[in-house]
Amino acid sequence: MFLQPKKFKYKKVRKGKLLRLEFKSNKLKFGNIGLKAEEAGIIHARHIEASRQAISRKIKRKGKIWIRIFPDIPISSKPTESRMGKGKGALSHWGSRVRGGTVLFELCGVKDSNVAIEALKTGGTKLPIKTQIFY
């Protein structure tokens, strides 16, 4: 099941601007190895879920995975080949704004560090932005 909020106040929100760097959530809090975003972008809930599944398969469900981002931004889209006007499109999916330097995933409890690095590398390929593995 994909991540999404249980309740939300507004059905549609404006896009806003993506700031380039993050300095608040750029350190490990829970695990001992992490996956960090190198650039800013919007990550959909499907990307987060695909990445989580890939990481948990690689570590054979032995360790603990923390997801440090949550898709709380509703993203709307209009159908293709529809004419201009007639308002904003319907809710399409949920996404998360990510700045460069934000920790996305953390791992702990994996005995072999090479397996953890390989798992995070595989999970990073599922995301639409550049990522980096760090300790």
Short mmCIF file of N, CA, C and O in Angstrom, two decimals:
data_model
loop_
_atom_site.label_atom_id
_atom_site.label_comp_id
_atom_site.label_asym_id
_atom_site.label_seq_id
_atom_site.Cartn_x
_atom_site.Cartn_y
_atom_site.Cartn_z
N MET A 1 0.84 -1.19 0.00
CA MET A 1 0.00 0.00 0.00
C MET A 1 0.88 1.24 0.00
O MET A 1 1.87 1.30 0.71
N PHE A 2 0.51 2.21 -0.79
CA PHE A 2 1.31 3.43 -0.91
C PHE A 2 1.05 4.36 0.27
O PHE A 2 -0.02 4.35 0.88
N LEU A 3 2.05 5.17 0.56
CA LEU A 3 1.93 6.14 1.64
C LEU A 3 1.03 7.28 1.20
O LEU A 3 1.14 7.78 0.08
N GLN A 4 0.14 7.70 2.09
CA GLN A 4 -0.66 8.90 1.86
C GLN A 4 -1.27 9.31 3.19
O GLN A 4 -1.45 8.48 4.08
N PRO A 5 -1.59 10.60 3.35
CA PRO A 5 -2.17 11.06 4.61
C PRO A 5 -3.57 10.49 4.84
O PRO A 5 -4.31 10.23 3.88
N LYS A 6 -3.93 10.31 6.11
CA LYS A 6 -5.27 9.84 6.44
C LYS A 6 -6.30 10.93 6.21
O LYS A 6 -7.37 10.70 5.67
N LYS A 7 -5.97 12.14 6.67
CA LYS A 7 -6.86 13.28 6.48
C LYS A 7 -6.05 14.44 5.93
O LYS A 7 -4.87 14.55 6.19
N PHE A 8 -6.70 15.32 5.18
CA PHE A 8 -6.02 16.52 4.71
C PHE A 8 -7.01 17.66 4.62
O PHE A 8 -8.20 17.46 4.40
N LYS A 9 -6.49 18.86 4.82
CA LYS A 9 -7.34 20.03 4.91
C LYS A 9 -7.74 20.54 3.53
O LYS A 9 -8.89 20.87 3.30
N TYR A 10 -6.76 20.61 2.62
CA TYR A 10 -7.04 21.12 1.29
C TYR A 10 -6.77 20.03 0.25
O TYR A 10 -5.77 19.34 0.32
N LYS A 11 -7.70 19.93 -0.71
CA LYS A 11 -7.61 18.88 -1.72
C LYS A 11 -6.49 19.15 -2.72
O LYS A 11 -5.83 18.24 -3.19
N LYS A 12 -6.29 20.43 -3.05
CA LYS A 12 -5.28 20.81 -4.03
C LYS A 12 -4.41 21.92 -3.45
O LYS A 12 -4.92 22.82 -2.81
N VAL A 13 -3.11 21.83 -3.68
CA VAL A 13 -2.19 22.88 -3.21
C VAL A 13 -1.38 23.40 -4.39
O VAL A 13 -1.28 22.75 -5.43
N ARG A 14 -0.80 24.57 -4.20
CA ARG A 14 0.06 25.13 -5.23
C ARG A 14 1.43 24.47 -5.18
O ARG A 14 1.85 23.98 -4.15
N LYS A 15 2.14 24.53 -6.31
CA LYS A 15 3.42 23.84 -6.41
C LYS A 15 4.48 24.44 -5.50
O LYS A 15 5.20 23.73 -4.83
N GLY A 16 4.62 25.74 -5.49
CA GLY A 16 5.65 26.38 -4.68
C GLY A 16 7.02 26.21 -5.31
O GLY A 16 7.17 25.68 -6.41
N LYS A 17 8.04 26.66 -4.59
CA LYS A 17 9.42 26.57 -5.09
C LYS A 17 10.18 25.53 -4.29
O LYS A 17 9.96 25.35 -3.10
N LEU A 18 11.09 24.86 -4.96
CA LEU A 18 11.96 23.90 -4.29
C LEU A 18 13.28 24.59 -3.97
O LEU A 18 13.98 25.05 -4.87
N LEU A 19 13.60 24.67 -2.70
CA LEU A 19 14.89 25.22 -2.31
C LEU A 19 15.95 24.16 -2.53
O LEU A 19 15.69 22.96 -2.48
N ARG A 20 17.17 24.58 -2.77
CA ARG A 20 18.22 23.66 -3.22
C ARG A 20 18.80 22.77 -2.13
O ARG A 20 19.00 21.59 -2.34
N LEU A 21 19.11 23.31 -0.96
CA LEU A 21 19.82 22.52 0.06
C LEU A 21 19.04 22.44 1.36
O LEU A 21 18.30 23.36 1.72
N GLU A 22 19.25 21.36 2.09
CA GLU A 22 18.61 21.13 3.37
C GLU A 22 19.68 20.99 4.44
O GLU A 22 20.66 20.29 4.25
N PHE A 23 19.50 21.68 5.56
CA PHE A 23 20.48 21.61 6.63
C PHE A 23 19.89 21.04 7.92
O PHE A 23 20.61 20.80 8.87
N LYS A 24 18.58 20.82 7.97
CA LYS A 24 17.96 20.33 9.19
C LYS A 24 17.98 18.80 9.26
O LYS A 24 18.34 18.24 10.28
N SER A 25 17.56 18.14 8.21
CA SER A 25 17.45 16.67 8.26
C SER A 25 18.54 16.04 7.41
O SER A 25 18.26 15.22 6.54
N ASN A 26 19.79 16.41 7.64
CA ASN A 26 20.87 15.85 6.84
C ASN A 26 21.80 14.94 7.64
O ASN A 26 22.85 14.57 7.15
N LYS A 27 21.42 14.57 8.85
CA LYS A 27 22.22 13.66 9.67
C LYS A 27 21.41 12.40 9.99
O LYS A 27 20.20 12.43 10.02
N LEU A 28 22.13 11.32 10.28
CA LEU A 28 21.47 10.08 10.67
C LEU A 28 20.90 10.20 12.07
O LEU A 28 21.57 10.71 12.97
N LYS A 29 19.67 9.72 12.28
CA LYS A 29 19.06 9.75 13.60
C LYS A 29 18.80 8.36 14.15
O LYS A 29 18.88 8.14 15.35
N PHE A 30 18.46 7.41 13.28
CA PHE A 30 18.03 6.09 13.75
C PHE A 30 19.00 4.98 13.38
O PHE A 30 19.33 4.15 14.21
N GLY A 31 19.45 4.92 12.14
CA GLY A 31 20.30 3.84 11.68
C GLY A 31 21.76 4.21 11.68
O GLY A 31 22.16 5.26 12.18
N ASN A 32 22.59 3.32 11.10
CA ASN A 32 24.02 3.60 11.03
C ASN A 32 24.51 3.78 9.59
O ASN A 32 25.67 4.08 9.38
N ILE A 33 23.63 3.61 8.61
CA ILE A 33 23.96 3.90 7.21
C ILE A 33 22.70 4.47 6.56
O ILE A 33 21.59 4.06 6.89
N GLY A 34 22.88 5.44 5.68
CA GLY A 34 21.72 6.11 5.12
C GLY A 34 21.84 6.44 3.64
O GLY A 34 22.93 6.37 3.05
N LEU A 35 20.72 6.81 3.05
CA LEU A 35 20.64 7.24 1.66
C LEU A 35 20.19 8.69 1.66
O LEU A 35 19.16 9.02 2.23
N LYS A 36 20.99 9.55 1.03
CA LYS A 36 20.76 10.98 1.07
C LYS A 36 20.51 11.50 -0.34
O LYS A 36 21.13 11.04 -1.29
N ALA A 37 19.60 12.48 -0.48
CA ALA A 37 19.33 13.12 -1.77
C ALA A 37 20.44 14.12 -2.07
O ALA A 37 20.83 14.89 -1.21
N GLU A 38 20.95 14.10 -3.31
CA GLU A 38 21.97 15.06 -3.71
C GLU A 38 21.38 16.28 -4.38
O GLU A 38 22.02 17.31 -4.46
N GLU A 39 20.15 16.16 -4.90
CA GLU A 39 19.52 17.28 -5.58
C GLU A 39 18.07 17.39 -5.15
O GLU A 39 17.52 16.46 -4.58
N ALA A 40 17.47 18.52 -5.42
CA ALA A 40 16.08 18.76 -5.04
C ALA A 40 15.14 18.16 -6.08
O ALA A 40 15.48 18.04 -7.25
N GLY A 41 13.95 17.78 -5.63
CA GLY A 41 12.95 17.24 -6.54
C GLY A 41 11.72 16.79 -5.78
O GLY A 41 11.64 16.89 -4.56
N ILE A 42 10.75 16.30 -6.53
CA ILE A 42 9.53 15.76 -5.94
C ILE A 42 9.55 14.24 -6.11
O ILE A 42 9.74 13.74 -7.22
N ILE A 43 9.39 13.53 -5.01
CA ILE A 43 9.39 12.07 -5.04
C ILE A 43 7.96 11.60 -4.79
O ILE A 43 7.36 11.97 -3.78
N HIS A 44 7.42 10.79 -5.69
CA HIS A 44 6.07 10.29 -5.56
C HIS A 44 6.03 9.14 -4.56
O HIS A 44 7.04 8.51 -4.27
N ALA A 45 4.85 8.86 -4.05
CA ALA A 45 4.68 7.77 -3.09
C ALA A 45 5.03 6.42 -3.71
O ALA A 45 5.55 5.53 -3.04
N ARG A 46 4.80 6.27 -5.01
CA ARG A 46 5.14 5.02 -5.70
C ARG A 46 6.65 4.81 -5.74
O ARG A 46 7.13 3.69 -5.63
N HIS A 47 7.41 5.91 -5.92
CA HIS A 47 8.87 5.80 -5.91
C HIS A 47 9.37 5.36 -4.54
O HIS A 47 10.27 4.53 -4.44
N ILE A 48 8.80 5.94 -3.50
CA ILE A 48 9.22 5.61 -2.13
C ILE A 48 8.94 4.13 -1.85
O ILE A 48 9.78 3.41 -1.30
N GLU A 49 7.76 3.67 -2.25
CA GLU A 49 7.38 2.27 -2.01
C GLU A 49 8.25 1.31 -2.81
O GLU A 49 8.68 0.27 -2.29
N ALA A 50 8.54 1.64 -4.06
CA ALA A 50 9.39 0.78 -4.89
C ALA A 50 10.80 0.70 -4.31
O ALA A 50 11.41 -0.37 -4.28
N SER A 51 11.30 1.82 -3.84
CA SER A 51 12.63 1.86 -3.25
C SER A 51 12.67 1.05 -1.95
O SER A 51 13.62 0.30 -1.70
N ARG A 52 11.64 1.18 -1.13
CA ARG A 52 11.57 0.43 0.13
C ARG A 52 11.53 -1.07 -0.13
O ARG A 52 12.21 -1.84 0.54
N GLN A 53 10.74 -1.49 -1.12
CA GLN A 53 10.65 -2.90 -1.45
C GLN A 53 11.99 -3.45 -1.94
O GLN A 53 12.40 -4.55 -1.57
N ALA A 54 12.69 -2.67 -2.77
CA ALA A 54 13.98 -3.10 -3.30
C ALA A 54 15.01 -3.25 -2.17
O ALA A 54 15.77 -4.22 -2.14
N ILE A 55 15.02 -2.29 -1.25
CA ILE A 55 15.97 -2.35 -0.13
C ILE A 55 15.67 -3.55 0.76
O ILE A 55 16.58 -4.30 1.14
N SER A 56 14.39 -3.76 1.08
CA SER A 56 14.06 -4.87 1.99
C SER A 56 14.32 -6.22 1.35
O SER A 56 14.66 -7.18 2.04
N ARG A 57 14.20 -6.32 0.03
CA ARG A 57 14.53 -7.57 -0.65
C ARG A 57 16.02 -7.85 -0.61
O ARG A 57 16.44 -8.98 -0.42
N LYS A 58 16.82 -6.81 -0.81
CA LYS A 58 18.28 -6.99 -0.84
C LYS A 58 18.83 -7.40 0.53
O LYS A 58 19.76 -8.19 0.60
N ILE A 59 18.27 -6.83 1.60
CA ILE A 59 18.78 -7.19 2.93
C ILE A 59 18.07 -8.42 3.49
O ILE A 59 18.30 -8.80 4.64
N LYS A 60 17.20 -9.02 2.66
CA LYS A 60 16.45 -10.24 3.02
C LYS A 60 15.67 -10.06 4.32
O LYS A 60 15.59 -10.96 5.14
N ARG A 61 15.14 -8.87 4.50
CA ARG A 61 14.28 -8.50 5.64
C ARG A 61 14.93 -8.75 7.00
O ARG A 61 14.26 -9.06 7.98
N LYS A 62 16.25 -8.63 7.08
CA LYS A 62 16.96 -8.88 8.33
C LYS A 62 17.04 -7.63 9.20
O LYS A 62 16.83 -7.68 10.38
N GLY A 63 17.39 -6.49 8.60
CA GLY A 63 17.58 -5.27 9.38
C GLY A 63 16.32 -4.45 9.50
O GLY A 63 15.22 -4.89 9.16
N LYS A 64 16.48 -3.23 9.99
CA LYS A 64 15.37 -2.29 10.16
C LYS A 64 15.56 -1.16 9.17
O LYS A 64 16.66 -0.63 9.02
N ILE A 65 14.48 -0.75 8.51
CA ILE A 65 14.51 0.36 7.56
C ILE A 65 13.65 1.49 8.10
O ILE A 65 12.53 1.27 8.54
N TRP A 66 14.21 2.70 8.08
CA TRP A 66 13.44 3.89 8.44
C TRP A 66 13.26 4.74 7.19
O TRP A 66 14.23 5.03 6.48
N ILE A 67 12.02 5.14 6.93
CA ILE A 67 11.73 6.05 5.83
C ILE A 67 11.59 7.44 6.45
O ILE A 67 10.69 7.67 7.26
N ARG A 68 12.47 8.35 6.05
CA ARG A 68 12.51 9.67 6.70
C ARG A 68 11.68 10.73 5.97
O ARG A 68 11.61 11.86 6.41
N ILE A 69 11.06 10.38 4.86
CA ILE A 69 10.21 11.35 4.15
C ILE A 69 8.80 10.79 4.07
O ILE A 69 8.59 9.57 4.10
N PHE A 70 7.83 11.69 3.98
CA PHE A 70 6.44 11.28 3.88
C PHE A 70 5.76 12.08 2.78
O PHE A 70 5.87 13.30 2.74
N PRO A 71 5.06 11.41 1.86
CA PRO A 71 4.39 12.14 0.78
C PRO A 71 3.10 12.80 1.25
O PRO A 71 2.06 12.16 1.36
N ASP A 72 3.16 14.08 1.54
CA ASP A 72 2.01 14.81 2.06
C ASP A 72 1.52 15.91 1.12
O ASP A 72 0.63 16.66 1.46
N ILE A 73 2.08 15.99 -0.08
CA ILE A 73 1.68 17.02 -1.04
C ILE A 73 0.78 16.37 -2.10
O ILE A 73 1.22 15.46 -2.80
N PRO A 74 -0.47 16.82 -2.24
CA PRO A 74 -1.31 16.27 -3.29
C PRO A 74 -0.89 16.85 -4.64
O PRO A 74 -0.74 18.06 -4.79
N ILE A 75 -0.70 15.98 -5.62
CA ILE A 75 -0.29 16.42 -6.96
C ILE A 75 -1.46 16.14 -7.90
O ILE A 75 -1.95 15.01 -7.97
N SER A 76 -1.89 17.18 -8.59
CA SER A 76 -3.03 17.04 -9.49
C SER A 76 -2.56 17.04 -10.93
O SER A 76 -1.48 17.54 -11.25
N SER A 77 -3.36 16.46 -11.81
CA SER A 77 -3.03 16.48 -13.22
C SER A 77 -4.31 16.45 -14.03
O SER A 77 -5.29 15.82 -13.63
N LYS A 78 -4.28 17.13 -15.16
CA LYS A 78 -5.43 17.14 -16.06
C LYS A 78 -5.27 16.00 -17.07
O LYS A 78 -4.15 15.59 -17.36
N PRO A 79 -6.36 15.50 -17.58
CA PRO A 79 -6.24 14.44 -18.59
C PRO A 79 -5.54 14.95 -19.84
O PRO A 79 -5.60 16.14 -20.16
N THR A 80 -4.87 14.05 -20.55
CA THR A 80 -4.21 14.45 -21.79
C THR A 80 -5.25 14.81 -22.84
O THR A 80 -6.37 14.29 -22.82
N GLU A 81 -4.87 15.67 -23.74
CA GLU A 81 -5.72 16.14 -24.83
C GLU A 81 -6.97 16.85 -24.36
O GLU A 81 -8.00 16.85 -25.03
N SER A 82 -6.92 17.46 -23.15
CA SER A 82 -8.05 18.29 -22.71
C SER A 82 -7.70 19.74 -23.02
O SER A 82 -6.54 20.13 -22.98
N ARG A 83 -8.72 20.53 -23.28
CA ARG A 83 -8.49 21.92 -23.66
C ARG A 83 -8.08 22.76 -22.47
O ARG A 83 -8.27 22.36 -21.32
N MET A 84 -7.52 23.92 -22.77
CA MET A 84 -7.07 24.83 -21.72
C MET A 84 -8.29 25.35 -20.95
O MET A 84 -9.39 25.43 -21.47
N GLY A 85 -8.04 25.73 -19.70
CA GLY A 85 -9.12 26.27 -18.88
C GLY A 85 -9.81 25.18 -18.09
O GLY A 85 -9.27 24.10 -17.88
N LYS A 86 -10.98 25.46 -17.63
CA LYS A 86 -11.83 24.53 -16.86
C LYS A 86 -11.21 24.12 -15.52
O LYS A 86 -11.49 23.07 -15.00
N GLY A 87 -10.34 24.95 -15.00
CA GLY A 87 -9.82 24.72 -13.64
C GLY A 87 -8.65 23.76 -13.56
O GLY A 87 -8.13 23.28 -14.55
N LYS A 88 -8.26 23.52 -12.32
CA LYS A 88 -7.14 22.64 -12.04
C LYS A 88 -7.61 21.19 -12.11
O LYS A 88 -8.76 20.89 -11.83
N GLY A 89 -6.71 20.28 -12.45
CA GLY A 89 -7.07 18.87 -12.61
C GLY A 89 -7.36 18.19 -11.28
O GLY A 89 -7.14 18.73 -10.20
N ALA A 90 -7.84 16.97 -11.37
CA ALA A 90 -8.17 16.18 -10.18
C ALA A 90 -6.90 15.65 -9.53
O ALA A 90 -5.83 15.61 -10.14
N LEU A 91 -7.02 15.21 -8.29
CA LEU A 91 -5.90 14.66 -7.54
C LEU A 91 -5.40 13.40 -8.22
O LEU A 91 -6.15 12.47 -8.46
N SER A 92 -4.11 13.39 -8.55
CA SER A 92 -3.53 12.27 -9.27
C SER A 92 -2.78 11.33 -8.32
O SER A 92 -3.01 10.12 -8.32
N HIS A 93 -1.86 11.88 -7.52
CA HIS A 93 -1.09 11.06 -6.60
C HIS A 93 -0.50 11.96 -5.51
O HIS A 93 -0.71 13.17 -5.51
N TRP A 94 0.21 11.35 -4.58
CA TRP A 94 0.83 12.08 -3.47
C TRP A 94 2.34 12.12 -3.68
O TRP A 94 2.93 11.17 -4.17
N GLY A 95 2.94 13.22 -3.26
CA GLY A 95 4.38 13.37 -3.42
C GLY A 95 5.00 14.06 -2.22
O GLY A 95 4.31 14.56 -1.34
N SER A 96 6.31 14.08 -2.21
CA SER A 96 7.08 14.69 -1.13
C SER A 96 8.13 15.60 -1.75
O SER A 96 8.86 15.19 -2.63
N ARG A 97 8.19 16.85 -1.29
CA ARG A 97 9.24 17.75 -1.74
C ARG A 97 10.52 17.40 -1.00
O ARG A 97 10.54 17.28 0.21
N VAL A 98 11.59 17.24 -1.74
CA VAL A 98 12.87 16.85 -1.15
C VAL A 98 13.93 17.85 -1.59
O VAL A 98 14.02 18.17 -2.77
N ARG A 99 14.69 18.33 -0.64
CA ARG A 99 15.83 19.19 -0.95
C ARG A 99 17.10 18.37 -1.02
O ARG A 99 17.13 17.24 -0.53
N GLY A 100 18.13 18.95 -1.57
CA GLY A 100 19.42 18.27 -1.59
C GLY A 100 19.98 18.16 -0.18
O GLY A 100 19.98 19.12 0.57
N GLY A 101 20.44 16.99 0.19
CA GLY A 101 20.99 16.77 1.53
C GLY A 101 20.03 16.10 2.48
O GLY A 101 20.42 15.71 3.58
N THR A 102 18.76 15.94 2.11
CA THR A 102 17.77 15.30 2.97
C THR A 102 18.01 13.80 3.05
O THR A 102 18.24 13.16 2.03
N VAL A 103 17.95 13.25 4.24
CA VAL A 103 18.08 11.81 4.42
C VAL A 103 16.76 11.16 4.03
O VAL A 103 15.70 11.53 4.54
N LEU A 104 16.81 10.20 3.13
CA LEU A 104 15.60 9.54 2.64
C LEU A 104 15.34 8.23 3.37
O LEU A 104 14.23 7.98 3.83
N PHE A 105 16.36 7.39 3.45
CA PHE A 105 16.24 6.07 4.11
C PHE A 105 17.41 5.88 5.06
O PHE A 105 18.50 6.37 4.82
N GLU A 106 17.15 5.13 6.13
CA GLU A 106 18.21 4.73 7.06
C GLU A 106 18.10 3.23 7.31
O GLU A 106 17.00 2.68 7.36
N LEU A 107 19.25 2.60 7.47
CA LEU A 107 19.32 1.15 7.70
C LEU A 107 20.08 0.86 8.98
O LEU A 107 21.04 1.55 9.32
N CYS A 108 19.67 -0.20 9.66
CA CYS A 108 20.36 -0.64 10.87
C CYS A 108 20.13 -2.14 11.02
O CYS A 108 19.11 -2.65 10.58
N GLY A 109 21.06 -2.83 11.63
CA GLY A 109 20.89 -4.24 11.93
C GLY A 109 21.32 -5.19 10.84
O GLY A 109 21.10 -6.39 10.95
N VAL A 110 21.98 -4.69 9.78
CA VAL A 110 22.49 -5.55 8.73
C VAL A 110 23.94 -5.86 9.08
O VAL A 110 24.76 -4.96 9.25
N LYS A 111 24.27 -7.15 9.18
CA LYS A 111 25.61 -7.53 9.65
C LYS A 111 26.70 -7.19 8.64
O LYS A 111 27.75 -6.68 9.00
N ASP A 112 26.45 -7.47 7.37
CA ASP A 112 27.45 -7.21 6.34
C ASP A 112 27.21 -5.82 5.75
O ASP A 112 26.14 -5.54 5.22
N SER A 113 28.20 -4.95 5.87
CA SER A 113 28.03 -3.57 5.37
C SER A 113 27.96 -3.52 3.85
O SER A 113 27.33 -2.62 3.29
N ASN A 114 28.59 -4.48 3.17
CA ASN A 114 28.51 -4.52 1.71
C ASN A 114 27.09 -4.79 1.23
O ASN A 114 26.66 -4.24 0.21
N VAL A 115 26.37 -5.62 1.96
CA VAL A 115 24.98 -5.91 1.61
C VAL A 115 24.12 -4.66 1.81
O VAL A 115 23.26 -4.34 0.98
N ALA A 116 24.37 -3.92 2.88
CA ALA A 116 23.62 -2.68 3.15
C ALA A 116 23.89 -1.63 2.07
O ALA A 116 22.97 -0.96 1.59
N ILE A 117 25.16 -1.50 1.67
CA ILE A 117 25.52 -0.54 0.62
C ILE A 117 24.87 -0.92 -0.70
O ILE A 117 24.31 -0.07 -1.41
N GLU A 118 24.89 -2.21 -1.02
CA GLU A 118 24.28 -2.69 -2.26
C GLU A 118 22.76 -2.48 -2.24
O GLU A 118 22.16 -2.10 -3.25
N ALA A 119 22.15 -2.69 -1.08
CA ALA A 119 20.70 -2.50 -0.96
C ALA A 119 20.32 -1.04 -1.15
O ALA A 119 19.36 -0.73 -1.87
N LEU A 120 21.06 -0.13 -0.52
CA LEU A 120 20.76 1.29 -0.68
C LEU A 120 21.04 1.78 -2.09
O LEU A 120 20.35 2.66 -2.61
N LYS A 121 22.05 1.20 -2.72
CA LYS A 121 22.34 1.56 -4.11
C LYS A 121 21.20 1.14 -5.02
O LYS A 121 20.78 1.89 -5.91
N THR A 122 20.65 -0.05 -4.78
CA THR A 122 19.51 -0.53 -5.55
C THR A 122 18.27 0.33 -5.30
O THR A 122 17.53 0.65 -6.22
N GLY A 123 18.06 0.70 -4.05
CA GLY A 123 16.93 1.56 -3.72
C GLY A 123 17.06 2.94 -4.31
O GLY A 123 16.07 3.55 -4.71
N GLY A 124 18.29 3.44 -4.40
CA GLY A 124 18.52 4.77 -4.98
C GLY A 124 18.24 4.83 -6.46
O GLY A 124 17.87 5.88 -6.99
N THR A 125 18.39 3.69 -7.16
CA THR A 125 18.10 3.68 -8.59
C THR A 125 16.61 3.78 -8.88
O THR A 125 16.23 4.15 -9.98
N LYS A 126 15.78 3.46 -7.91
CA LYS A 126 14.32 3.54 -8.09
C LYS A 126 13.80 4.97 -7.94
O LYS A 126 12.64 5.23 -8.24
N LEU A 127 14.63 5.88 -7.46
CA LEU A 127 14.20 7.25 -7.20
C LEU A 127 14.52 8.15 -8.39
O LEU A 127 15.50 7.91 -9.11
N PRO A 128 13.75 9.22 -8.62
CA PRO A 128 13.96 10.08 -9.78
C PRO A 128 15.05 11.14 -9.58
O PRO A 128 15.23 11.98 -10.46
N ILE A 129 15.75 11.12 -8.46
CA ILE A 129 16.81 12.11 -8.21
C ILE A 129 18.12 11.38 -7.92
O ILE A 129 18.13 10.18 -7.64
N LYS A 130 19.22 12.14 -7.95
CA LYS A 130 20.52 11.56 -7.60
C LYS A 130 20.61 11.38 -6.10
O LYS A 130 20.18 12.24 -5.34
N THR A 131 21.18 10.24 -5.69
CA THR A 131 21.31 9.94 -4.26
C THR A 131 22.75 9.56 -3.93
O THR A 131 23.54 9.26 -4.82
N GLN A 132 23.03 9.57 -2.63
CA GLN A 132 24.37 9.26 -2.15
C GLN A 132 24.24 8.43 -0.88
O GLN A 132 23.39 8.69 -0.03
N ILE A 133 25.10 7.43 -0.72
CA ILE A 133 25.12 6.60 0.48
C ILE A 133 26.13 7.18 1.43
O ILE A 133 27.24 7.54 1.02
N PHE A 134 25.77 7.30 2.71
CA PHE A 134 26.70 7.88 3.69
C PHE A 134 26.53 7.19 5.03
O PHE A 134 25.57 6.50 5.29
N TYR A 135 27.55 7.38 5.88
CA TYR A 135 27.56 6.76 7.22
C TYR A 135 27.32 7.79 8.29
O TYR A 135 27.69 8.90 8.20
#
